[in-house]
């Protein structure tokens, strides 16, 4: 049947028939109503008389998003909830306000939290689970996404994380600052850091290096011609890059000798010793000493987080290895990401200034949305922590509320088996701040692998967390756990925790494939009391 040739506006039922024959597979009426509900195609007519423009439908299925959706559903199953892909969002939205105060590997997007804890309903979420004034718990709170979103929605929140540094990031996102005093403090610190000179020759050296580098890159890696030549395979990038890298190294070495720059630190005991060029390390220590002198506790904490973000960007590594450090890079190198010769950093000044300004902007943005809810971020092991005691110690008013209404539910993304070492990803911050590391208490760390033993201990660990949390939850609780459960461990976890899975929302995770990895989905498990 080719409706396209006969008429333009069709009913949802006709749309199913048309789409099924166009795509060569079954398209249900709920697929069509989903497209209407999420604004992917326009709706004509009113109640009971809905019509669709068949050309809209065709355009959607032929568009990038439409084709991708079809492809993914073929690979990952038709039960994928495409509206949970949040493919309409820009990076700017997913990293809105305080969510980008500090990098954190393993963060979930705020819109996913919002979707489940706000009070809207739709085809997939047919009931709302949390309301203003409830208390929500995230026993794996990481960098605090759930707590921040709960605050935006007027929901009180409790976060627990075994990594003290993660709790510090969370705190700084939620604290109420006196902005005038914070801006003043940031200005002062910025000023002393800018004036600080460990090595008077560094600035001159960097100027000359920059000049030479620009000249060399313009000549040997002209943009965009160079990239086009690689694309057309007119240049052998492997061979050419090695040659040019070597050529520039000669210039670099001469400059290092001319300005008598010391690159290496004399010690090699910890992360800070190994991963920073000597001048950077001296600037870091100096900046931290200045921050320690700040009297206001909140200002001190946010300044420390700015410094931590700065030093993460200033590690001696290549641009392509920022996420997975390999070896310290203390010389210039051919950069596979930027397709030219790049250099390591020699000073933190630029980045500290930039992140300090960015932090102020983000805090201001969040202040406009903030509600005066209670929140608590607890550094501890969620298997054993006494939540009631911790709340009582911190905030009497919150405790009173907690005693009356208990916790309404959980929204959390637990670690998965053998994926990330959460303490290690912030090793530089642990070294700098001297926090105690509790790596051995992490559930499912990367270092323990993905073998049978690791999986067994993971199932035990997550169910213990749920059992412990249950003590503080109201009877009619709703627990939402986000997991890419490729080994189907969550049914066992639910059973061990005395809970039942009442729903599973399957969402495509898009950003990974854009980096060339295969499509994958994660499930938001909805657990309730048995
Ligand atoms: C996937 S991350 C959570 C990320 C978080 N949803 C966010 O958006 O930032 C999992 C977190 O669980 C924490 N964790 C691991 N074992 C834990 C334990 N025994 N108790 C509490 N937290 C733990 C890790 O430190 C990590 O921050």
Coordinates of C-alpha atoms and ligand atoms in Angstrom, one line a residue:
X1 CA 0.0 0.0 0.0
X2 CA 1.5 3.4 -0.9
X3 CA -0.5 5.9 1.1
X4 CA 2.0 8.6 0.0
X5 CA 0.6 8.5 -3.5
X6 CA -3.0 8.6 -2.4
X7 CA -3.4 11.0 0.6
X8 CA -1.3 13.1 2.9
X9 CA -3.1 13.0 6.3
X10 CA -3.5 9.5 7.8
X11 CA -4.8 8.0 11.0
X12 CA -2.4 6.4 13.6
X13 CA -3.6 3.0 12.5
X14 CA -2.8 3.8 8.8
X15 CA 0.5 5.2 10.0
X16 CA 1.4 1.9 11.6
X17 CA 0.6 0.0 8.4
X18 CA 2.5 2.5 6.3
X19 CA 5.6 2.6 8.6
X20 CA 5.6 -1.2 9.0
X21 CA 5.7 -1.7 5.2
X22 CA 8.2 1.2 4.7
X23 CA 10.6 -0.1 7.3
X24 CA 10.0 -3.8 6.7
X25 CA 9.1 -4.6 10.4
X26 CA 6.3 -4.2 12.9
X27 CA 5.6 -0.7 14.0
X28 CA 2.9 -0.5 16.7
X29 CA 0.4 2.3 17.4
X30 CA 2.3 3.0 20.6
X31 CA 5.4 3.6 18.6
X32 CA 3.5 6.2 16.6
X33 CA 2.0 7.9 19.6
X34 CA 5.4 8.1 21.2
X35 CA 6.6 10.0 18.1
X36 CA 3.7 12.4 18.5
X37 CA 4.1 12.8 22.2
X38 CA 7.8 13.6 22.0
X39 CA 7.3 16.1 19.2
X40 CA 9.2 14.0 16.7
X41 CA 6.2 14.3 14.3
X42 CA 3.4 16.8 14.3
X43 CA -0.2 15.9 15.4
X44 CA -3.2 17.1 13.4
X45 CA -6.8 17.0 14.6
X46 CA -8.1 16.6 18.2
X47 CA -9.1 13.9 20.6
X48 CA -10.1 10.7 18.9
X49 CA -9.5 12.2 15.5
X50 CA -5.7 12.3 15.5
X51 CA -4.0 12.5 12.1
X52 CA -0.5 12.4 10.9
X53 CA 1.2 13.8 7.9
X54 CA 2.8 10.8 6.2
X55 CA 5.6 13.0 4.8
X56 CA 6.5 14.0 8.4
X57 CA 6.7 10.4 9.2
X58 CA 8.8 9.5 6.2
X59 CA 11.2 12.5 6.9
X60 CA 11.6 11.4 10.5
X61 CA 12.4 7.8 9.6
X62 CA 14.9 9.0 7.0
X63 CA 16.6 11.6 9.3
X64 CA 19.8 10.9 11.2
X65 CA 18.0 10.4 14.5
X66 CA 15.3 8.3 12.9
X67 CA 17.7 6.0 11.1
X68 CA 19.9 5.7 14.2
X69 CA 16.8 4.8 16.2
X70 CA 15.8 2.1 13.8
X71 CA 19.4 0.7 13.6
X72 CA 19.8 0.6 17.4
X73 CA 16.4 -0.9 18.0
X74 CA 17.4 -3.7 15.6
X75 CA 20.6 -4.3 17.6
X76 CA 19.4 -3.7 21.1
X77 CA 15.7 -4.6 21.0
X78 CA 12.4 -2.9 20.3
X79 CA 11.8 -2.2 23.9
X80 CA 14.3 0.7 23.9
X81 CA 12.8 3.9 25.3
X82 CA 14.1 6.4 22.8
X83 CA 12.9 9.4 24.8
X84 CA 15.4 8.4 27.5
X85 CA 18.3 8.8 25.0
X86 CA 18.0 12.6 25.5
X87 CA 19.3 13.0 22.0
X88 CA 17.8 16.4 21.7
X89 CA 20.1 17.8 24.4
X90 CA 23.4 19.6 23.8
X91 CA 26.5 19.1 25.9
X92 CA 25.7 22.5 27.4
X93 CA 22.4 21.1 28.8
X94 CA 23.8 17.9 30.2
X95 CA 26.6 19.8 32.0
X96 CA 24.4 22.7 33.1
X97 CA 25.4 24.9 36.1
X98 CA 27.2 23.1 38.9
X99 CA 27.2 19.7 37.2
X100 CA 30.5 20.8 35.5
X101 CA 32.3 22.1 38.6
X102 CA 34.7 19.2 38.4
X103 CA 35.3 16.3 36.0
X104 CA 34.1 12.9 37.2
X105 CA 34.2 9.7 35.3
X106 CA 30.9 7.8 35.6
X107 CA 28.5 10.6 36.1
X108 CA 24.9 10.2 34.9
X109 CA 23.1 13.0 33.1
X110 CA 20.9 15.3 35.2
X111 CA 18.0 15.0 32.8
X112 CA 17.8 11.3 33.5
X113 CA 17.5 11.9 37.2
X114 CA 15.0 14.6 36.6
X115 CA 12.9 12.4 34.4
X116 CA 12.4 9.8 37.2
X117 CA 12.1 12.1 40.2
X118 CA 10.0 15.0 38.9
X119 CA 6.2 14.8 38.9
X120 CA 5.5 14.4 35.1
X121 CA 4.0 11.3 33.6
X122 CA 4.0 9.9 30.1
X123 CA 3.6 6.7 28.2
X124 CA 6.6 5.1 29.9
X125 CA 6.4 6.7 33.3
X126 CA 2.8 6.4 34.1
X127 CA 3.0 7.5 37.7
X128 CA 5.1 10.0 39.6
X129 CA 7.2 8.6 42.4
X130 CA 8.6 11.6 44.3
X131 CA 7.1 14.9 45.3
X132 CA 8.3 18.2 46.8
X133 CA 9.2 17.7 50.5
X134 CA 10.0 14.0 50.1
X135 CA 13.5 12.7 51.1
X136 CA 15.5 10.8 48.4
X137 CA 18.6 8.7 49.0
X138 CA 21.5 8.1 46.6
X139 CA 23.8 5.4 48.3
X140 CA 26.4 5.8 45.4
X141 CA 26.2 9.6 45.1
X142 CA 29.5 10.1 43.2
X143 CA 29.7 13.8 42.2
X144 CA 26.2 14.5 43.6
X145 CA 24.0 14.6 40.5
X146 CA 20.9 13.2 42.3
X147 CA 21.3 15.6 45.2
X148 CA 21.6 18.7 42.9
X149 CA 18.6 17.7 40.8
X150 CA 16.5 16.9 44.0
X151 CA 17.3 20.3 45.3
X152 CA 16.1 21.9 42.0
X153 CA 12.8 20.0 42.5
X154 CA 12.3 20.9 46.2
X155 CA 13.1 17.3 47.3
X156 CA 15.4 16.7 50.4
X157 CA 18.3 14.5 49.7
X158 CA 21.0 12.2 51.3
X159 CA 24.0 11.1 49.4
X160 CA 26.6 8.5 50.5
X161 CA 29.9 7.8 48.8
X162 CA 32.9 5.9 49.9
X163 CA 35.3 8.4 48.3
X164 CA 35.8 11.5 50.5
X165 CA 36.8 13.5 47.5
X166 CA 33.5 12.7 45.7
X167 CA 31.7 14.0 48.8
X168 CA 33.7 17.2 48.7
X169 CA 32.7 17.8 45.0
X170 CA 29.1 17.2 46.0
X171 CA 29.3 19.6 49.0
X172 CA 30.7 22.4 46.9
X173 CA 27.9 22.0 44.4
X174 CA 25.2 22.4 47.0
X175 CA 26.6 24.8 49.5
X176 CA 25.1 28.3 49.8
X177 CA 27.9 30.9 49.3
X178 CA 28.1 34.5 50.0
X179 CA 28.9 35.3 46.4
X180 CA 30.5 38.7 47.1
X181 CA 32.9 37.3 49.5
X182 CA 33.7 34.3 47.3
X183 CA 34.3 36.6 44.3
X184 CA 36.7 38.7 46.4
X185 CA 38.5 35.6 47.7
X186 CA 38.9 34.2 44.2
X187 CA 40.2 37.5 43.0
X188 CA 42.8 37.6 45.7
X189 CA 44.0 34.0 45.2
X190 CA 44.1 34.6 41.4
X191 CA 46.3 37.6 42.0
X192 CA 48.9 36.0 44.2
X193 CA 49.1 33.0 41.9
X194 CA 49.6 35.2 38.9
X195 CA 52.4 37.1 40.6
X196 CA 54.0 33.9 41.9
X197 CA 57.3 33.2 40.0
X198 CA 59.1 30.0 40.9
X199 CA 61.2 30.2 37.8
X200 CA 61.5 33.7 36.2
X201 CA 62.6 32.2 32.9
X202 CA 59.4 30.1 32.4
X203 CA 57.4 33.0 30.9
X204 CA 60.1 34.0 28.5
X205 CA 60.7 30.3 27.6
X206 CA 57.0 29.7 26.9
X207 CA 56.7 32.8 24.8
X208 CA 59.6 31.7 22.5
X209 CA 58.4 28.1 22.5
X210 CA 54.9 29.2 21.4
X211 CA 56.4 31.4 18.7
X212 CA 58.5 28.5 17.3
X213 CA 55.7 26.0 17.6
X214 CA 53.3 28.2 15.7
X215 CA 55.8 28.8 12.9
X216 CA 56.6 25.1 12.7
X217 CA 52.9 24.0 12.7
X218 CA 51.9 26.5 10.1
X219 CA 54.6 25.3 7.8
X220 CA 54.3 21.5 8.4
X221 CA 50.7 21.0 9.4
X222 CA 48.8 23.8 7.7
X223 CA 45.1 23.6 8.6
X224 CA 42.8 22.3 7.1
X225 CA 44.9 21.1 4.1
X226 CA 47.0 18.7 6.3
X227 CA 43.9 17.0 7.7
X228 CA 42.4 16.8 4.2
X229 CA 45.6 15.1 2.9
X230 CA 45.4 12.6 5.7
X231 CA 41.8 11.9 4.9
X232 CA 42.6 11.4 1.2
X233 CA 45.6 9.2 2.2
X234 CA 48.0 11.5 0.4
X235 CA 50.2 11.6 3.5
X236 CA 51.3 8.6 5.6
X237 CA 50.4 10.1 9.0
X238 CA 52.5 7.6 10.9
X239 CA 55.7 8.2 9.1
X240 CA 55.3 11.9 8.6
X241 CA 54.4 12.6 12.3
X242 CA 57.4 10.7 13.6
X243 CA 59.7 12.7 11.3
X244 CA 58.3 16.0 12.2
X245 CA 58.1 15.3 15.9
X246 CA 61.8 14.5 15.8
X247 CA 62.5 17.8 13.9
X248 CA 60.7 19.9 16.5
X249 CA 62.3 18.1 19.4
X250 CA 65.6 19.5 18.4
X251 CA 64.2 23.0 18.6
X252 CA 62.5 22.2 22.0
X253 CA 65.7 20.8 23.5
X254 CA 67.7 23.9 22.4
X255 CA 65.1 26.1 24.1
X256 CA 65.2 24.0 27.3
X257 CA 69.0 24.3 27.4
X258 CA 68.9 28.1 26.5
X259 CA 66.5 28.9 29.4
X260 CA 67.9 26.2 31.7
X261 CA 64.4 24.7 32.4
X262 CA 64.3 21.8 34.8
X263 CA 61.5 19.5 33.7
X264 CA 61.6 16.7 36.2
X265 CA 61.0 16.8 39.9
X266 CA 63.6 15.3 42.0
X267 CA 61.2 12.9 43.7
X268 CA 59.0 10.1 42.5
X269 CA 56.9 9.0 45.4
X270 CA 53.4 9.8 44.5
X271 CA 51.1 10.9 41.7
X272 CA 51.9 14.6 42.1
X273 CA 55.6 13.8 41.9
X274 CA 55.3 11.7 38.8
X275 CA 52.7 13.6 36.7
X276 CA 53.7 17.2 36.9
X277 CA 56.5 19.3 35.4
X278 CA 58.6 20.8 38.1
X279 CA 57.3 24.4 37.7
X280 CA 53.7 23.3 37.8
X281 CA 54.3 21.3 40.9
X282 CA 55.8 24.3 42.6
X283 CA 52.8 26.5 41.6
X284 CA 50.4 23.8 42.8
X285 CA 52.0 23.7 46.2
X286 CA 52.1 27.5 46.4
X287 CA 48.4 27.8 45.4
X288 CA 47.3 25.2 47.9
X289 CA 49.3 27.0 50.7
X290 CA 47.4 30.2 49.8
X291 CA 44.0 28.4 49.9
X292 CA 44.8 26.9 53.3
X293 CA 45.0 30.4 54.7
X294 CA 41.4 31.3 53.6
X295 CA 39.2 31.7 56.7
X296 CA 35.7 31.0 55.4
X297 CA 35.3 27.2 55.3
X298 CA 33.0 27.2 52.3
X299 CA 35.2 29.5 50.2
X300 CA 38.2 27.4 51.1
X301 CA 36.4 24.2 49.9
X302 CA 35.3 25.6 46.6
X303 CA 38.8 27.1 46.0
X304 CA 40.3 23.7 46.6
X305 CA 37.9 22.2 44.1
X306 CA 38.9 24.8 41.5
X307 CA 42.6 24.0 42.2
X308 CA 41.9 20.3 41.8
X309 CA 40.1 20.9 38.5
X310 CA 43.1 22.9 37.4
X311 CA 45.7 20.4 38.3
X312 CA 43.7 17.7 36.5
X313 CA 44.1 19.7 33.3
X314 CA 47.8 20.3 34.0
X315 CA 49.0 16.7 34.2
X316 CA 51.9 16.0 32.0
X317 CA 50.1 14.0 29.4
X318 CA 49.2 14.1 25.7
X319 CA 45.8 15.5 24.7
X320 CA 44.6 12.1 23.6
X321 CA 45.6 10.4 26.9
X322 CA 43.8 12.7 29.3
X323 CA 41.3 10.1 30.3
X324 CA 43.6 7.2 30.5
X325 CA 47.1 8.3 31.5
X326 CA 50.0 6.3 30.0
X327 CA 53.4 7.8 30.6
X328 CA 54.3 11.4 31.7
X329 CA 54.8 13.6 28.6
X330 CA 57.4 16.2 29.3
X331 CA 58.4 17.1 25.8
X332 CA 56.6 18.3 22.7
X333 CA 54.9 15.6 20.7
X334 CA 52.8 14.9 17.7
X335 CA 49.2 15.2 18.8
X336 CA 46.8 12.7 17.2
X337 CA 43.9 14.7 18.3
X338 CA 44.9 18.1 17.0
X339 CA 47.0 16.8 14.1
X340 CA 50.0 19.0 14.8
X341 CA 52.8 19.3 17.4
X342 CA 51.6 20.1 20.9
X343 CA 53.4 20.9 24.1
X344 CA 52.9 20.0 27.7
X345 CA 51.9 22.7 30.2
X346 CA 54.4 24.6 32.2
X347 CA 52.2 26.8 34.4
X348 CA 48.8 26.5 36.1
X349 CA 48.0 30.2 35.9
X350 CA 45.8 30.3 32.8
X351 CA 43.7 27.3 33.9
X352 CA 43.2 28.4 37.4
X353 CA 41.9 31.8 36.3
X354 CA 39.7 30.2 33.7
X355 CA 38.2 27.6 36.0
X356 CA 37.7 30.2 38.8
X357 CA 35.6 32.4 36.5
X358 CA 33.7 29.4 35.2
X359 CA 32.9 28.3 38.7
X360 CA 31.5 31.7 39.7
X361 CA 29.2 31.7 36.6
X362 CA 28.0 28.1 37.3
X363 CA 27.3 28.8 41.0
X364 CA 25.3 31.9 40.1
X365 CA 23.3 30.0 37.6
X366 CA 22.4 27.3 40.2
X367 CA 21.6 29.9 42.8
X368 CA 18.8 31.1 40.7
X369 CA 17.2 27.6 40.6
X370 CA 18.0 26.5 44.2
X371 CA 15.4 25.6 46.8
X372 CA 16.0 25.6 50.5
X373 CA 15.9 21.9 50.9
X374 CA 17.9 19.9 53.4
X375 CA 20.7 17.7 52.1
X376 CA 23.5 15.7 53.5
X377 CA 26.5 14.2 51.8
X378 CA 28.0 11.4 53.8
X379 CA 31.5 9.9 53.3
X380 CA 31.1 6.3 54.1
X381 CA 30.5 2.7 53.1
X382 CA 26.8 2.3 52.1
X383 CA 26.8 -1.3 53.2
X384 CA 27.2 -0.3 56.9
X385 CA 26.7 3.4 57.4
X386 CA 24.1 4.4 60.0
X387 CA 22.2 7.1 58.0
X388 CA 20.0 8.1 60.9
X389 CA 23.0 8.8 63.1
X390 CA 24.8 10.7 60.4
X391 CA 21.8 13.0 59.8
X392 CA 21.3 13.5 63.5
X393 CA 24.9 14.6 63.9
X394 CA 24.7 17.1 61.0
X395 CA 21.3 18.7 61.0
X396 CA 18.7 18.4 63.8
X397 CA 15.8 19.9 61.7
X398 CA 16.5 17.4 58.9
X399 CA 16.7 14.6 61.4
X400 CA 13.2 15.5 62.8
X401 CA 11.8 15.3 59.3
X402 CA 13.6 12.1 58.6
X403 CA 12.2 10.5 61.7
X404 CA 8.6 11.4 60.7
X405 CA 8.6 10.6 57.1
X406 CA 11.6 8.3 56.4
X407 CA 13.2 8.1 53.0
X408 CA 10.7 7.9 50.1
X409 CA 13.1 6.1 47.7
X410 CA 16.4 5.8 46.0
X411 CA 17.7 7.1 42.7
X412 CA 21.2 5.9 42.1
X413 CA 23.7 4.5 39.6
X414 CA 25.8 1.9 41.4
X415 CA 29.3 1.1 40.2
X416 CA 29.3 -1.9 37.8
X417 CA 31.7 -4.9 37.9
X418 CA 35.3 -4.0 37.0
X419 CA 34.8 -0.7 35.2
X420 CA 36.3 2.2 37.2
X421 CA 38.6 2.7 40.2
X422 CA 36.8 5.6 41.7
X423 CA 39.5 6.7 44.1
X424 CA 42.2 6.3 41.5
X425 CA 40.5 8.6 39.0
X426 CA 41.2 11.5 41.5
X427 CA 44.6 10.3 42.7
X428 CA 46.0 13.9 42.3
X429 CA 43.4 15.3 44.6
X430 CA 44.0 12.6 47.3
X431 CA 47.7 13.4 47.2
X432 CA 47.2 17.1 47.4
X433 CA 44.5 17.2 50.1
X434 CA 45.8 14.3 52.1
X435 CA 42.4 12.6 52.4
X436 CA 42.4 9.0 53.5
X437 CA 41.8 6.6 50.6
X438 CA 39.3 3.7 51.1
X439 CA 39.9 1.9 47.9
X440 CA 39.4 -1.5 49.6
X441 CA 35.8 -0.6 50.3
X442 CA 34.8 0.2 46.7
X443 CA 32.2 -2.2 45.3
X444 CA 33.2 -3.7 41.9
X445 CA 36.4 -1.8 41.3
X446 CA 38.3 -2.1 38.0
X447 CA 41.4 -3.5 39.7
X448 CA 39.4 -6.6 40.8
X449 CA 38.5 -7.5 37.2
X450 CA 35.3 -9.1 35.9
X451 CA 35.8 -12.7 36.8
X452 CA 33.4 -15.0 38.7
X453 CA 34.7 -13.9 42.1
X454 CA 34.4 -10.3 41.2
X455 CA 30.8 -10.8 40.1
X456 CA 29.9 -12.8 43.3
X457 CA 31.3 -10.1 45.5
X458 CA 29.5 -7.4 43.5
X459 CA 26.1 -9.1 43.9
X460 CA 26.8 -9.4 47.6
X461 CA 28.0 -5.8 47.9
X462 CA 25.1 -4.1 46.1
X463 CA 22.5 -6.3 47.9
X464 CA 24.1 -5.4 51.3
X465 CA 23.8 -1.7 50.4
X466 CA 20.1 -2.2 49.6
X467 CA 19.5 -4.1 52.8
X468 CA 21.2 -1.4 54.8
X469 CA 19.3 1.4 53.0
X470 CA 16.0 -0.5 53.6
X471 CA 16.3 0.2 57.3
X472 CA 15.8 3.9 56.6
X473 CA 13.2 3.7 53.8
X474 CA 9.4 4.1 54.1
X475 CA 7.5 0.8 53.5
X476 CA 6.1 1.9 50.2
X477 CA 9.5 2.8 48.8
X478 CA 10.5 3.2 45.1
X479 CA 14.1 2.3 44.3
X480 CA 15.6 3.2 40.9
X481 CA 18.9 1.8 39.9
X482 CA 20.7 2.7 36.6
X483 CA 22.9 -0.1 35.4
X484 CA 24.3 -1.6 32.2
X485 CA 23.6 -5.0 33.6
X486 CA 25.3 -7.1 30.9
X487 CA 25.6 -10.1 33.2
X488 CA 22.0 -10.0 34.4
X489 CA 23.0 -9.7 38.0
X490 CA 20.2 -7.4 39.1
X491 CA 17.5 -10.1 39.5
X492 CA 19.7 -11.9 42.0
X493 CA 20.5 -8.6 43.7
X494 CA 16.8 -7.8 44.1
X495 CA 16.1 -11.2 45.6
X496 CA 18.9 -11.0 48.1
X497 CA 17.8 -7.5 49.1
X498 CA 14.2 -8.7 49.7
X499 CA 12.9 -6.5 46.8
X500 CA 11.1 -7.3 43.5
X501 CA 11.7 -5.8 40.1
X502 CA 8.4 -4.1 39.1
X503 CA 9.6 -2.4 35.9
X504 CA 12.7 -2.0 33.7
X505 CA 13.2 1.1 31.5
X506 CA 15.7 0.4 28.8
X507 CA 17.5 3.5 27.4
X508 CA 20.1 3.8 24.6
X509 CA 23.4 5.4 25.6
X510 CA 24.3 7.5 22.7
X511 CA 27.5 9.4 23.4
X512 CA 29.8 6.4 23.5
X513 CA 28.9 5.4 19.9
X514 CA 29.8 8.8 18.7
X515 CA 33.3 7.9 19.8
X516 CA 33.2 4.8 17.6
X517 CA 32.1 2.3 20.1
X518 CA 29.2 -0.1 19.5
X519 CA 25.7 0.8 20.7
X520 CA 24.8 0.0 24.2
X521 CA 21.9 0.4 26.5
X522 CA 21.4 0.6 30.2
X523 CA 18.4 -0.3 32.3
X524 CA 16.8 1.7 35.0
X525 CA 15.5 -1.0 37.3
X526 CA 12.5 -0.1 39.4
X527 CA 12.5 -2.1 42.7
X528 CA 9.8 -2.2 45.4
X529 CA 9.4 -4.0 48.7
X530 CA 8.4 -7.6 48.5
Ligands
LIG1 C1 28.6 5.2 39.0 S1 29.2 6.1 40.3 C2 27.9 7.2 40.7 C3 27.9 8.5 39.9 C4 26.8 9.4 40.3 N1 25.5 9.0 39.9 C5 27.1 10.8 39.6 O1 26.3 11.2 38.8 O2 28.1 11.4 39.9 C6 29.3 5.0 41.6 C7 29.9 5.5 42.9 O3 29.8 4.5 43.9 C8 30.8 4.8 44.9 N2 31.0 3.5 45.7 C9 31.6 2.4 45.4 N3 31.6 1.5 46.4 C10 30.9 2.2 47.4 C11 30.5 1.8 48.8 N4 30.8 0.6 49.3 N5 29.8 2.7 49.5 C12 29.5 3.9 49.0 N6 29.8 4.3 47.7 C13 30.5 3.4 47.0 C14 32.0 5.1 44.0 O4 32.9 5.9 44.8 C15 31.3 6.0 42.9 O5 31.4 7.3 43.2

